[in-house]
């Protein structure tokens, strides 16, 4: 049997103490018979992930908003959009394609932010639109790291949008495994004929996937003659996703 992780036991004990009231570092250390430095490190980590908050006036700690958000759908969409705005603009400029940032909500991918392709073509804003998770690069990235969401999608029925849409659960599972193995997803004419998408995960504390960012455009621009993603675009997308992840995890 694997051993227990002491740091998690101690963190749990700290949270249980704070559930009863606001406490200073020394009071927590005394209650758990811990060195003050150890108690402080635990509190700083819990504060970093939003599970505790410190009152700057009294120096006492209390339970944080992050605990209340555990039953919600993840990171606040406004925060995700705010952290990713500049990175999305830069990705559109470097890649020459339109950029979308998405997150899972109620069985769909909601477009949190949309940057137009940097040319003079007529385009429509997609912010707020809902996309099918099983048929888009953004959606497949989000499903790849969220098993319950996959079950929801399969139960709802994998609707066919084109002849290339993955409508069988085993085919979708194979595609999601490939997405996890390489760290990004490719969708070629699965949602719209003639169009492709490349996307990568955006992570928060502890590696939790809270969103995805990707480019989309005509197949011939995003893919080579073998319908494989162009390496330069993959690098642009994955580098941008890593940059947003650094901002979120460090915030």
mmCIF file of C-alpha atoms in Angstrom:
data_model
loop_
_atom_site.group_PDB
_atom_site.id
_atom_site.type_symbol
_atom_site.label_atom_id
_atom_site.label_comp_id
_atom_site.label_asym_id
_atom_site.label_seq_id
_atom_site.Cartn_x
_atom_site.Cartn_y
_atom_site.Cartn_z
ATOM 1 C CA UNK A 1 0.000 0.000 0.000
ATOM 2 C CA UNK A 2 1.352 3.474 -0.814
ATOM 3 C CA UNK A 3 2.134 5.703 2.151
ATOM 4 C CA UNK A 4 0.160 8.761 3.186
ATOM 5 C CA UNK A 5 1.380 12.260 2.268
ATOM 6 C CA UNK A 6 2.065 14.189 5.453
ATOM 7 C CA UNK A 7 1.859 17.646 3.888
ATOM 8 C CA UNK A 8 -1.693 16.965 2.693
ATOM 9 C CA UNK A 9 -2.702 15.713 6.138
ATOM 10 C CA UNK A 10 -1.320 18.894 7.705
ATOM 11 C CA UNK A 11 -3.018 21.127 5.122
ATOM 12 C CA UNK A 12 -6.312 19.377 5.820
ATOM 13 C CA UNK A 13 -5.857 19.962 9.537
ATOM 14 C CA UNK A 14 -5.173 23.666 8.953
ATOM 15 C CA UNK A 15 -8.363 24.005 6.911
ATOM 16 C CA UNK A 16 -10.374 22.258 9.627
ATOM 17 C CA UNK A 17 -8.979 24.673 12.223
ATOM 18 C CA UNK A 18 -9.853 27.693 10.102
ATOM 19 C CA UNK A 19 -13.371 26.359 9.576
ATOM 20 C CA UNK A 20 -13.915 27.064 13.270
ATOM 21 C CA UNK A 21 -12.603 30.640 13.193
ATOM 22 C CA UNK A 22 -9.869 33.087 12.230
ATOM 23 C CA UNK A 23 -6.404 32.316 13.550
ATOM 24 C CA UNK A 24 -2.850 33.673 13.524
ATOM 25 C CA UNK A 25 0.112 31.617 12.357
ATOM 26 C CA UNK A 26 1.320 30.947 15.905
ATOM 27 C CA UNK A 27 -2.119 29.806 17.025
ATOM 28 C CA UNK A 28 -2.250 27.297 14.175
ATOM 29 C CA UNK A 29 1.286 26.115 14.857
ATOM 30 C CA UNK A 30 0.505 25.619 18.548
ATOM 31 C CA UNK A 31 -2.745 23.774 17.815
ATOM 32 C CA UNK A 32 -1.032 21.298 15.490
ATOM 33 C CA UNK A 33 2.279 21.105 17.351
ATOM 34 C CA UNK A 34 4.160 22.362 14.298
ATOM 35 C CA UNK A 35 7.143 24.690 13.935
ATOM 36 C CA UNK A 36 5.900 28.182 13.150
ATOM 37 C CA UNK A 37 7.862 28.164 9.877
ATOM 38 C CA UNK A 38 6.117 24.968 8.763
ATOM 39 C CA UNK A 39 2.676 26.348 9.582
ATOM 40 C CA UNK A 40 3.531 29.545 7.716
ATOM 41 C CA UNK A 41 4.635 27.606 4.612
ATOM 42 C CA UNK A 42 1.393 25.614 4.606
ATOM 43 C CA UNK A 43 -0.656 28.808 4.947
ATOM 44 C CA UNK A 44 1.246 30.555 2.167
ATOM 45 C CA UNK A 45 0.618 27.617 -0.169
ATOM 46 C CA UNK A 46 -3.080 27.455 0.710
ATOM 47 C CA UNK A 47 -3.316 31.211 0.213
ATOM 48 C CA UNK A 48 -1.623 30.894 -3.182
ATOM 49 C CA UNK A 49 -4.308 28.499 -4.434
ATOM 50 C CA UNK A 50 -7.111 30.555 -2.888
ATOM 51 C CA UNK A 51 -8.095 28.159 -0.094
ATOM 52 C CA UNK A 52 -7.215 30.621 2.676
ATOM 53 C CA UNK A 53 -7.021 34.413 2.920
ATOM 54 C CA UNK A 54 -5.214 36.689 5.353
ATOM 55 C CA UNK A 55 -6.721 39.779 6.898
ATOM 56 C CA UNK A 56 -3.931 42.339 6.506
ATOM 57 C CA UNK A 57 -5.262 44.385 9.425
ATOM 58 C CA UNK A 58 -5.302 41.603 12.032
ATOM 59 C CA UNK A 59 -2.836 39.161 10.384
ATOM 60 C CA UNK A 60 -5.370 36.401 11.019
ATOM 61 C CA UNK A 61 -6.149 33.744 8.418
ATOM 62 C CA UNK A 62 -9.585 32.602 7.306
ATOM 63 C CA UNK A 63 -11.001 30.212 4.698
ATOM 64 C CA UNK A 64 -10.796 31.610 1.167
ATOM 65 C CA UNK A 65 -13.094 31.919 -1.829
ATOM 66 C CA UNK A 66 -11.308 29.092 -3.590
ATOM 67 C CA UNK A 67 -13.074 26.546 -1.384
ATOM 68 C CA UNK A 68 -16.456 27.933 -2.387
ATOM 69 C CA UNK A 69 -15.506 27.594 -6.050
ATOM 70 C CA UNK A 70 -14.728 23.871 -5.828
ATOM 71 C CA UNK A 71 -18.260 22.963 -6.857
ATOM 72 C CA UNK A 72 -18.284 25.424 -9.755
ATOM 73 C CA UNK A 73 -17.050 24.920 -13.320
ATOM 74 C CA UNK A 74 -13.525 26.192 -12.761
ATOM 75 C CA UNK A 75 -11.686 29.459 -13.186
ATOM 76 C CA UNK A 76 -13.757 32.607 -13.567
ATOM 77 C CA UNK A 77 -14.082 33.265 -17.304
ATOM 78 C CA UNK A 78 -13.360 36.974 -16.916
ATOM 79 C CA UNK A 79 -10.078 36.176 -15.191
ATOM 80 C CA UNK A 80 -9.130 33.683 -17.894
ATOM 81 C CA UNK A 81 -9.900 36.250 -20.589
ATOM 82 C CA UNK A 82 -8.076 39.036 -18.765
ATOM 83 C CA UNK A 83 -4.930 36.966 -18.305
ATOM 84 C CA UNK A 84 -4.904 35.829 -21.929
ATOM 85 C CA UNK A 85 -5.822 39.002 -23.850
ATOM 86 C CA UNK A 86 -2.344 40.194 -24.770
ATOM 87 C CA UNK A 87 -1.074 36.686 -25.463
ATOM 88 C CA UNK A 88 -3.977 36.001 -27.822
ATOM 89 C CA UNK A 89 -3.298 39.196 -29.776
ATOM 90 C CA UNK A 90 0.364 38.237 -30.104
ATOM 91 C CA UNK A 91 -0.548 34.738 -31.288
ATOM 92 C CA UNK A 92 -2.800 36.151 -34.025
ATOM 93 C CA UNK A 93 -0.007 38.461 -35.167
ATOM 94 C CA UNK A 94 2.613 35.695 -35.259
ATOM 95 C CA UNK A 95 0.462 32.942 -36.706
ATOM 96 C CA UNK A 96 -1.572 35.040 -39.115
ATOM 97 C CA UNK A 97 -4.776 33.222 -38.157
ATOM 98 C CA UNK A 98 -7.800 33.929 -35.980
ATOM 99 C CA UNK A 99 -7.458 32.970 -32.324
ATOM 100 C CA UNK A 100 -10.047 31.682 -29.861
ATOM 101 C CA UNK A 101 -9.859 31.022 -26.146
ATOM 102 C CA UNK A 102 -12.411 28.563 -24.803
ATOM 103 C CA UNK A 103 -13.575 26.879 -21.604
ATOM 104 C CA UNK A 104 -16.018 24.088 -20.834
ATOM 105 C CA UNK A 105 -19.411 25.154 -19.562
ATOM 106 C CA UNK A 106 -22.573 23.013 -19.388
ATOM 107 C CA UNK A 107 -21.363 20.476 -21.923
ATOM 108 C CA UNK A 108 -20.197 23.020 -24.498
ATOM 109 C CA UNK A 109 -17.097 25.048 -25.253
ATOM 110 C CA UNK A 110 -17.838 28.721 -24.669
ATOM 111 C CA UNK A 111 -15.636 31.131 -26.609
ATOM 112 C CA UNK A 112 -14.199 33.433 -23.952
ATOM 113 C CA UNK A 113 -12.218 35.603 -26.361
ATOM 114 C CA UNK A 114 -11.846 35.845 -30.132
ATOM 115 C CA UNK A 115 -9.149 37.691 -32.070
ATOM 116 C CA UNK A 116 -9.709 38.304 -35.770
ATOM 117 C CA UNK A 117 -7.259 37.113 -38.405
ATOM 118 C CA UNK A 118 -4.895 40.052 -39.034
ATOM 119 C CA UNK A 119 -5.981 40.882 -42.585
ATOM 120 C CA UNK A 120 -8.721 42.875 -44.269
ATOM 121 C CA UNK A 121 -11.166 39.991 -44.755
ATOM 122 C CA UNK A 122 -14.749 40.203 -43.455
ATOM 123 C CA UNK A 123 -15.046 38.337 -40.140
ATOM 124 C CA UNK A 124 -17.654 37.986 -37.385
ATOM 125 C CA UNK A 125 -16.987 38.048 -33.656
ATOM 126 C CA UNK A 126 -17.436 34.661 -31.946
ATOM 127 C CA UNK A 127 -17.022 35.696 -28.299
ATOM 128 C CA UNK A 128 -19.803 34.037 -26.306
ATOM 129 C CA UNK A 129 -20.582 31.447 -28.968
ATOM 130 C CA UNK A 130 -20.895 27.771 -28.021
ATOM 131 C CA UNK A 131 -18.843 25.135 -29.861
ATOM 132 C CA UNK A 132 -19.214 21.333 -29.859
ATOM 133 C CA UNK A 133 -16.463 19.853 -27.666
ATOM 134 C CA UNK A 134 -16.014 16.609 -29.639
ATOM 135 C CA UNK A 135 -15.665 18.302 -33.036
ATOM 136 C CA UNK A 136 -13.261 21.189 -32.390
ATOM 137 C CA UNK A 137 -9.595 21.437 -31.450
ATOM 138 C CA UNK A 138 -10.446 23.607 -28.434
ATOM 139 C CA UNK A 139 -13.030 21.102 -27.279
ATOM 140 C CA UNK A 140 -10.845 18.043 -27.700
ATOM 141 C CA UNK A 141 -8.110 19.671 -25.618
ATOM 142 C CA UNK A 142 -10.596 20.369 -22.832
ATOM 143 C CA UNK A 143 -12.113 16.877 -22.989
ATOM 144 C CA UNK A 144 -8.688 15.216 -22.974
ATOM 145 C CA UNK A 145 -8.098 16.323 -19.388
ATOM 146 C CA UNK A 146 -11.657 16.010 -18.069
ATOM 147 C CA UNK A 147 -13.070 12.470 -17.931
ATOM 148 C CA UNK A 148 -16.497 13.487 -16.520
ATOM 149 C CA UNK A 149 -16.936 15.936 -19.405
ATOM 150 C CA UNK A 150 -16.234 13.123 -21.871
ATOM 151 C CA UNK A 151 -18.996 11.049 -20.291
ATOM 152 C CA UNK A 152 -21.399 13.987 -20.598
ATOM 153 C CA UNK A 153 -20.501 14.456 -24.272
ATOM 154 C CA UNK A 154 -20.961 10.763 -25.070
ATOM 155 C CA UNK A 155 -24.298 10.590 -23.241
ATOM 156 C CA UNK A 156 -25.512 13.661 -25.122
ATOM 157 C CA UNK A 157 -24.627 12.008 -28.428
ATOM 158 C CA UNK A 158 -21.654 12.785 -30.657
ATOM 159 C CA UNK A 159 -23.443 14.719 -33.375
ATOM 160 C CA UNK A 160 -22.021 14.590 -36.891
ATOM 161 C CA UNK A 161 -21.316 18.011 -38.395
ATOM 162 C CA UNK A 162 -19.274 16.746 -41.349
ATOM 163 C CA UNK A 163 -18.294 13.323 -42.644
ATOM 164 C CA UNK A 164 -15.074 13.652 -40.623
ATOM 165 C CA UNK A 165 -16.706 14.299 -37.236
ATOM 166 C CA UNK A 166 -15.798 11.696 -34.610
ATOM 167 C CA UNK A 167 -19.149 10.132 -33.736
ATOM 168 C CA UNK A 168 -17.991 6.872 -32.133
ATOM 169 C CA UNK A 169 -16.838 6.944 -28.482
ATOM 170 C CA UNK A 170 -13.829 4.732 -29.244
ATOM 171 C CA UNK A 171 -12.639 7.095 -31.993
ATOM 172 C CA UNK A 172 -13.028 10.082 -29.705
ATOM 173 C CA UNK A 173 -11.146 8.272 -26.915
ATOM 174 C CA UNK A 174 -8.290 7.511 -29.322
ATOM 175 C CA UNK A 175 -8.098 11.150 -30.381
ATOM 176 C CA UNK A 176 -8.098 12.379 -26.773
ATOM 177 C CA UNK A 177 -5.297 9.974 -25.867
ATOM 178 C CA UNK A 178 -3.258 11.342 -28.750
ATOM 179 C CA UNK A 179 -3.980 14.882 -27.554
ATOM 180 C CA UNK A 180 -2.658 14.126 -24.076
ATOM 181 C CA UNK A 181 0.436 12.395 -25.443
ATOM 182 C CA UNK A 182 1.533 15.309 -27.619
ATOM 183 C CA UNK A 183 0.106 18.161 -25.543
ATOM 184 C CA UNK A 184 -2.026 19.762 -28.280
ATOM 185 C CA UNK A 185 -4.970 18.908 -30.507
ATOM 186 C CA UNK A 186 -5.702 19.060 -34.228
ATOM 187 C CA UNK A 187 -9.162 19.140 -35.787
ATOM 188 C CA UNK A 188 -9.427 18.887 -39.574
ATOM 189 C CA UNK A 189 -12.871 19.431 -41.114
ATOM 190 C CA UNK A 190 -14.574 17.864 -38.083
ATOM 191 C CA UNK A 191 -16.862 20.819 -37.419
ATOM 192 C CA UNK A 192 -16.774 22.806 -40.656
ATOM 193 C CA UNK A 193 -15.781 21.587 -44.113
ATOM 194 C CA UNK A 194 -12.584 23.174 -45.364
ATOM 195 C CA UNK A 195 -11.453 24.414 -41.957
ATOM 196 C CA UNK A 196 -8.994 23.168 -39.349
ATOM 197 C CA UNK A 197 -7.973 24.079 -35.818
ATOM 198 C CA UNK A 198 -4.949 23.674 -33.561
ATOM 199 C CA UNK A 199 -5.274 24.138 -29.785
ATOM 200 C CA UNK A 200 -3.339 23.617 -26.553
ATOM 201 C CA UNK A 201 -4.329 23.538 -22.860
ATOM 202 C CA UNK A 202 -4.145 26.458 -20.462
ATOM 203 C CA UNK A 203 -3.449 25.365 -16.901
ATOM 204 C CA UNK A 204 -3.815 26.860 -13.447
ATOM 205 C CA UNK A 205 -2.579 25.787 -9.997
ATOM 206 C CA UNK A 206 -1.145 22.289 -9.847
ATOM 207 C CA UNK A 207 -1.523 21.693 -13.576
ATOM 208 C CA UNK A 208 -5.339 21.874 -13.645
ATOM 209 C CA UNK A 209 -6.590 22.549 -17.197
ATOM 210 C CA UNK A 210 -8.974 25.529 -17.022
ATOM 211 C CA UNK A 211 -9.149 26.525 -20.673
ATOM 212 C CA UNK A 212 -7.681 26.178 -24.136
ATOM 213 C CA UNK A 213 -6.292 28.523 -26.753
ATOM 214 C CA UNK A 214 -6.035 27.814 -30.444
ATOM 215 C CA UNK A 215 -5.944 29.036 -34.015
ATOM 216 C CA UNK A 216 -8.363 28.168 -36.787
ATOM 217 C CA UNK A 217 -8.481 28.714 -40.527
ATOM 218 C CA UNK A 218 -8.530 27.027 -43.920
ATOM 219 C CA UNK A 219 -7.068 23.518 -43.984
ATOM 220 C CA UNK A 220 -4.447 24.452 -46.568
ATOM 221 C CA UNK A 221 -3.032 27.185 -44.312
ATOM 222 C CA UNK A 222 -2.995 25.223 -41.052
ATOM 223 C CA UNK A 223 -1.975 21.858 -42.502
ATOM 224 C CA UNK A 224 0.527 20.445 -44.965
ATOM 225 C CA UNK A 225 -0.321 18.250 -47.958
ATOM 226 C CA UNK A 226 -0.694 15.249 -45.619
ATOM 227 C CA UNK A 227 -3.276 17.166 -43.546
ATOM 228 C CA UNK A 228 -0.866 17.329 -40.620
ATOM 229 C CA UNK A 229 -0.536 20.488 -38.545
ATOM 230 C CA UNK A 230 2.209 22.861 -39.633
ATOM 231 C CA UNK A 231 4.981 22.679 -36.983
ATOM 232 C CA UNK A 232 5.457 26.449 -36.819
ATOM 233 C CA UNK A 233 1.791 26.994 -35.919
ATOM 234 C CA UNK A 234 1.906 24.208 -33.325
ATOM 235 C CA UNK A 235 4.907 25.875 -31.712
ATOM 236 C CA UNK A 236 3.194 29.277 -31.693
ATOM 237 C CA UNK A 237 0.049 27.828 -30.069
ATOM 238 C CA UNK A 238 1.804 25.698 -27.450
ATOM 239 C CA UNK A 239 4.232 28.485 -26.517
ATOM 240 C CA UNK A 240 1.316 30.885 -26.039
ATOM 241 C CA UNK A 241 -0.560 28.345 -23.894
ATOM 242 C CA UNK A 242 2.532 27.903 -21.711
ATOM 243 C CA UNK A 243 2.876 31.667 -21.309
ATOM 244 C CA UNK A 244 -0.750 32.072 -20.178
ATOM 245 C CA UNK A 245 -0.295 29.108 -17.842
ATOM 246 C CA UNK A 246 2.690 30.814 -16.205
ATOM 247 C CA UNK A 247 0.591 33.926 -15.631
ATOM 248 C CA UNK A 248 -2.333 31.987 -14.154
ATOM 249 C CA UNK A 249 -0.276 29.658 -11.955
ATOM 250 C CA UNK A 250 1.784 32.538 -10.647
ATOM 251 C CA UNK A 251 -1.105 34.898 -9.993
#
